[in-house]
Amino acid sequence: MKEENNNRNKWLHVRLTESEYKQIHEQFAKTTDLKVSDFVRKKILGKLIIGSYRDASMDAFMEELIMLKNGLSAIGNNFNQAVKRLHTLSKIKEFEQWLVSYELDRRRLFKQLDEAQDFIKKMADKWLQ
């Protein structure tokens, strides 16, 4: 059996209007193809074109993770500022205020971590069903 030559050495020149050109690129953007030439070749030859899609459950998951990340980042910033402040304290009263603030931040941090863990567990359970 003769092996098929996969070298693409033939050209097909096509002239398009601006509107047609834009339409092809809009359709190409909605696919998983990485090159316009691959997309057009599939289209011309009537081959299967795989469209890209968005997974709604993954979008919700990412939104929740972003919110959790932002919350944890804010807590981390507050904690770093508190530690910096600790090094400049000169009065016991200020130290007591820092301890109260630290305890509140610590509780918020652990609450956020618990929420993240619960959410990730729910998503994993949902994914496995």
PDB file of C-alpha atoms in Angstrom:
ATOM      1  CA  MET A   1       0.000   0.000   0.000  1.00  0.00           C
ATOM      2  CA  LYS A   2       1.379   3.394  -0.989  1.00  0.00           C
ATOM      3  CA  GLU A   3       1.898   5.948   1.808  1.00  0.00           C
ATOM      4  CA  GLU A   4      -0.059   9.161   1.390  1.00  0.00           C
ATOM      5  CA  ASN A   5       2.073  12.284   1.014  1.00  0.00           C
ATOM      6  CA  ASN A   6       1.043  14.793   3.714  1.00  0.00           C
ATOM      7  CA  ASN A   7       3.151  17.668   2.400  1.00  0.00           C
ATOM      8  CA  ARG A   8       0.884  20.560   1.611  1.00  0.00           C
ATOM      9  CA  ASN A   9       2.539  22.089  -1.412  1.00  0.00           C
ATOM     10  CA  LYS A  10      -0.522  23.206  -3.381  1.00  0.00           C
ATOM     11  CA  TRP A  11      -2.024  26.654  -2.982  1.00  0.00           C
ATOM     12  CA  LEU A  12      -5.652  27.685  -3.304  1.00  0.00           C
ATOM     13  CA  HIS A  13      -6.038  31.424  -3.689  1.00  0.00           C
ATOM     14  CA  VAL A  14      -9.409  32.913  -2.767  1.00  0.00           C
ATOM     15  CA  ARG A  15     -10.414  36.551  -2.792  1.00  0.00           C
ATOM     16  CA  LEU A  16     -12.830  37.710  -0.106  1.00  0.00           C
ATOM     17  CA  THR A  17     -14.725  40.864   0.695  1.00  0.00           C
ATOM     18  CA  GLU A  18     -13.959  42.539   4.006  1.00  0.00           C
ATOM     19  CA  SER A  19     -17.260  41.219   5.348  1.00  0.00           C
ATOM     20  CA  GLU A  20     -16.485  37.623   4.300  1.00  0.00           C
ATOM     21  CA  TYR A  21     -13.006  37.879   5.800  1.00  0.00           C
ATOM     22  CA  LYS A  22     -14.395  39.093   9.128  1.00  0.00           C
ATOM     23  CA  GLN A  23     -17.056  36.369   9.101  1.00  0.00           C
ATOM     24  CA  ILE A  24     -14.431  33.642   8.618  1.00  0.00           C
ATOM     25  CA  HIS A  25     -12.305  35.026  11.450  1.00  0.00           C
ATOM     26  CA  GLU A  26     -15.331  35.293  13.754  1.00  0.00           C
ATOM     27  CA  GLN A  27     -16.183  31.647  13.066  1.00  0.00           C
ATOM     28  CA  PHE A  28     -12.539  30.641  13.529  1.00  0.00           C
ATOM     29  CA  ALA A  29     -12.433  32.393  16.936  1.00  0.00           C
ATOM     30  CA  LYS A  30     -15.263  30.139  18.144  1.00  0.00           C
ATOM     31  CA  THR A  31     -13.310  26.937  17.443  1.00  0.00           C
ATOM     32  CA  THR A  32     -10.456  25.043  19.025  1.00  0.00           C
ATOM     33  CA  ASP A  33      -8.314  25.344  15.879  1.00  0.00           C
ATOM     34  CA  LEU A  34      -5.039  27.165  16.365  1.00  0.00           C
ATOM     35  CA  LYS A  35      -4.546  28.247  12.735  1.00  0.00           C
ATOM     36  CA  VAL A  36      -6.969  29.870  10.325  1.00  0.00           C
ATOM     37  CA  SER A  37      -5.615  27.658   7.534  1.00  0.00           C
ATOM     38  CA  ASP A  38      -6.548  24.500   9.490  1.00  0.00           C
ATOM     39  CA  PHE A  39     -10.030  25.882  10.144  1.00  0.00           C
ATOM     40  CA  VAL A  40     -10.625  26.881   6.502  1.00  0.00           C
ATOM     41  CA  ARG A  41      -9.264  23.545   5.235  1.00  0.00           C
ATOM     42  CA  LYS A  42     -11.719  21.654   7.485  1.00  0.00           C
ATOM     43  CA  LYS A  43     -14.571  23.927   6.417  1.00  0.00           C
ATOM     44  CA  ILE A  44     -13.875  23.500   2.702  1.00  0.00           C
ATOM     45  CA  LEU A  45     -13.440  19.732   2.971  1.00  0.00           C
ATOM     46  CA  GLY A  46     -16.550  19.332   5.135  1.00  0.00           C
ATOM     47  CA  LYS A  47     -14.646  17.912   8.093  1.00  0.00           C
ATOM     48  CA  LEU A  48     -15.736  18.137  11.711  1.00  0.00           C
ATOM     49  CA  ILE A  49     -15.011  21.494  13.331  1.00  0.00           C
ATOM     50  CA  ILE A  50     -14.881  21.454  17.107  1.00  0.00           C
ATOM     51  CA  GLY A  51     -16.311  24.568  18.679  1.00  0.00           C
ATOM     52  CA  SER A  52     -15.031  25.883  21.944  1.00  0.00           C
ATOM     53  CA  TYR A  53     -17.485  26.120  24.793  1.00  0.00           C
ATOM     54  CA  ARG A  54     -17.628  27.373  28.335  1.00  0.00           C
ATOM     55  CA  ASP A  55     -18.365  25.061  31.224  1.00  0.00           C
ATOM     56  CA  ALA A  56     -20.847  26.907  33.482  1.00  0.00           C
ATOM     57  CA  SER A  57     -19.933  24.855  36.554  1.00  0.00           C
ATOM     58  CA  MET A  58     -16.237  25.625  36.005  1.00  0.00           C
ATOM     59  CA  ASP A  59     -17.069  29.338  35.594  1.00  0.00           C
ATOM     60  CA  ALA A  60     -18.899  29.311  38.935  1.00  0.00           C
ATOM     61  CA  PHE A  61     -16.002  27.441  40.510  1.00  0.00           C
ATOM     62  CA  MET A  62     -13.473  29.959  39.207  1.00  0.00           C
ATOM     63  CA  GLU A  63     -15.560  32.929  40.369  1.00  0.00           C
ATOM     64  CA  GLU A  64     -15.774  31.450  43.868  1.00  0.00           C
ATOM     65  CA  LEU A  65     -12.042  30.714  43.961  1.00  0.00           C
ATOM     66  CA  ILE A  66     -11.268  34.266  42.835  1.00  0.00           C
ATOM     67  CA  MET A  67     -13.457  35.691  45.605  1.00  0.00           C
ATOM     68  CA  LEU A  68     -11.784  33.408  48.157  1.00  0.00           C
ATOM     69  CA  LYS A  69      -8.338  34.373  46.875  1.00  0.00           C
ATOM     70  CA  ASN A  70      -9.178  38.064  47.158  1.00  0.00           C
ATOM     71  CA  GLY A  71     -10.507  37.577  50.696  1.00  0.00           C
ATOM     72  CA  LEU A  72      -7.411  35.663  51.751  1.00  0.00           C
ATOM     73  CA  SER A  73      -5.180  38.267  50.134  1.00  0.00           C
ATOM     74  CA  ALA A  74      -6.887  41.078  52.069  1.00  0.00           C
ATOM     75  CA  ILE A  75      -6.484  39.163  55.329  1.00  0.00           C
ATOM     76  CA  GLY A  76      -2.818  38.508  54.526  1.00  0.00           C
ATOM     77  CA  ASN A  77      -2.238  42.210  53.854  1.00  0.00           C
ATOM     78  CA  ASN A  78      -3.875  43.138  57.152  1.00  0.00           C
ATOM     79  CA  PHE A  79      -1.764  40.564  58.961  1.00  0.00           C
ATOM     80  CA  ASN A  80       1.459  41.881  57.396  1.00  0.00           C
ATOM     81  CA  GLN A  81       0.546  45.443  58.354  1.00  0.00           C
ATOM     82  CA  ALA A  82      -0.189  44.312  61.910  1.00  0.00           C
ATOM     83  CA  VAL A  83       3.182  42.576  62.221  1.00  0.00           C
ATOM     84  CA  LYS A  84       4.929  45.671  60.845  1.00  0.00           C
ATOM     85  CA  ARG A  85       3.078  47.766  63.388  1.00  0.00           C
ATOM     86  CA  LEU A  86       4.100  45.398  66.181  1.00  0.00           C
ATOM     87  CA  HIS A  87       7.735  46.232  65.548  1.00  0.00           C
ATOM     88  CA  THR A  88       7.069  49.948  66.067  1.00  0.00           C
ATOM     89  CA  LEU A  89       4.933  49.704  69.215  1.00  0.00           C
ATOM     90  CA  SER A  90       6.070  51.693  72.194  1.00  0.00           C
ATOM     91  CA  LYS A  91       3.068  51.374  74.499  1.00  0.00           C
ATOM     92  CA  ILE A  92       1.388  48.322  76.016  1.00  0.00           C
ATOM     93  CA  LYS A  93      -2.070  49.681  75.113  1.00  0.00           C
ATOM     94  CA  GLU A  94      -1.210  49.556  71.397  1.00  0.00           C
ATOM     95  CA  PHE A  95       0.013  45.988  71.817  1.00  0.00           C
ATOM     96  CA  GLU A  96      -3.330  44.952  73.331  1.00  0.00           C
ATOM     97  CA  GLN A  97      -5.184  46.514  70.386  1.00  0.00           C
ATOM     98  CA  TRP A  98      -2.933  44.640  67.984  1.00  0.00           C
ATOM     99  CA  LEU A  99      -3.673  41.349  69.743  1.00  0.00           C
ATOM    100  CA  VAL A 100      -7.430  41.924  69.430  1.00  0.00           C
ATOM    101  CA  SER A 101      -7.047  42.824  65.754  1.00  0.00           C
ATOM    102  CA  TYR A 102      -4.810  39.791  65.188  1.00  0.00           C
ATOM    103  CA  GLU A 103      -7.358  37.459  66.785  1.00  0.00           C
ATOM    104  CA  LEU A 104     -10.157  38.846  64.597  1.00  0.00           C
ATOM    105  CA  ASP A 105      -8.044  38.446  61.455  1.00  0.00           C
ATOM    106  CA  ARG A 106      -7.088  34.915  62.482  1.00  0.00           C
ATOM    107  CA  ARG A 107     -10.750  33.966  62.959  1.00  0.00           C
ATOM    108  CA  ARG A 108     -11.674  35.478  59.564  1.00  0.00           C
ATOM    109  CA  LEU A 109      -8.806  33.599  57.942  1.00  0.00           C
ATOM    110  CA  PHE A 110      -9.886  30.256  59.345  1.00  0.00           C
ATOM    111  CA  LYS A 111     -13.510  30.950  58.446  1.00  0.00           C
ATOM    112  CA  GLN A 112     -12.479  31.692  54.838  1.00  0.00           C
ATOM    113  CA  LEU A 113     -10.345  28.549  54.747  1.00  0.00           C
ATOM    114  CA  ASP A 114     -13.288  26.477  56.004  1.00  0.00           C
ATOM    115  CA  GLU A 115     -15.541  28.018  53.330  1.00  0.00           C
ATOM    116  CA  ALA A 116     -12.947  27.262  50.643  1.00  0.00           C
ATOM    117  CA  GLN A 117     -12.638  23.680  51.830  1.00  0.00           C
ATOM    118  CA  ASP A 118     -16.438  23.209  51.919  1.00  0.00           C
ATOM    119  CA  PHE A 119     -16.869  24.703  48.453  1.00  0.00           C
ATOM    120  CA  ILE A 120     -14.105  22.598  46.950  1.00  0.00           C
ATOM    121  CA  LYS A 121     -15.607  19.473  48.550  1.00  0.00           C
ATOM    122  CA  LYS A 122     -19.063  20.329  47.129  1.00  0.00           C
ATOM    123  CA  MET A 123     -17.613  20.887  43.657  1.00  0.00           C
ATOM    124  CA  ALA A 124     -15.648  17.628  43.841  1.00  0.00           C
ATOM    125  CA  ASP A 125     -18.745  15.703  44.952  1.00  0.00           C
ATOM    126  CA  LYS A 126     -20.789  17.288  42.158  1.00  0.00           C
ATOM    127  CA  TRP A 127     -18.060  16.527  39.602  1.00  0.00           C
ATOM    128  CA  LEU A 128     -17.876  12.863  40.635  1.00  0.00           C
ATOM    129  CA  GLN A 129     -21.657  12.283  40.299  1.00  0.00           C
TER     130      GLN A 129
END
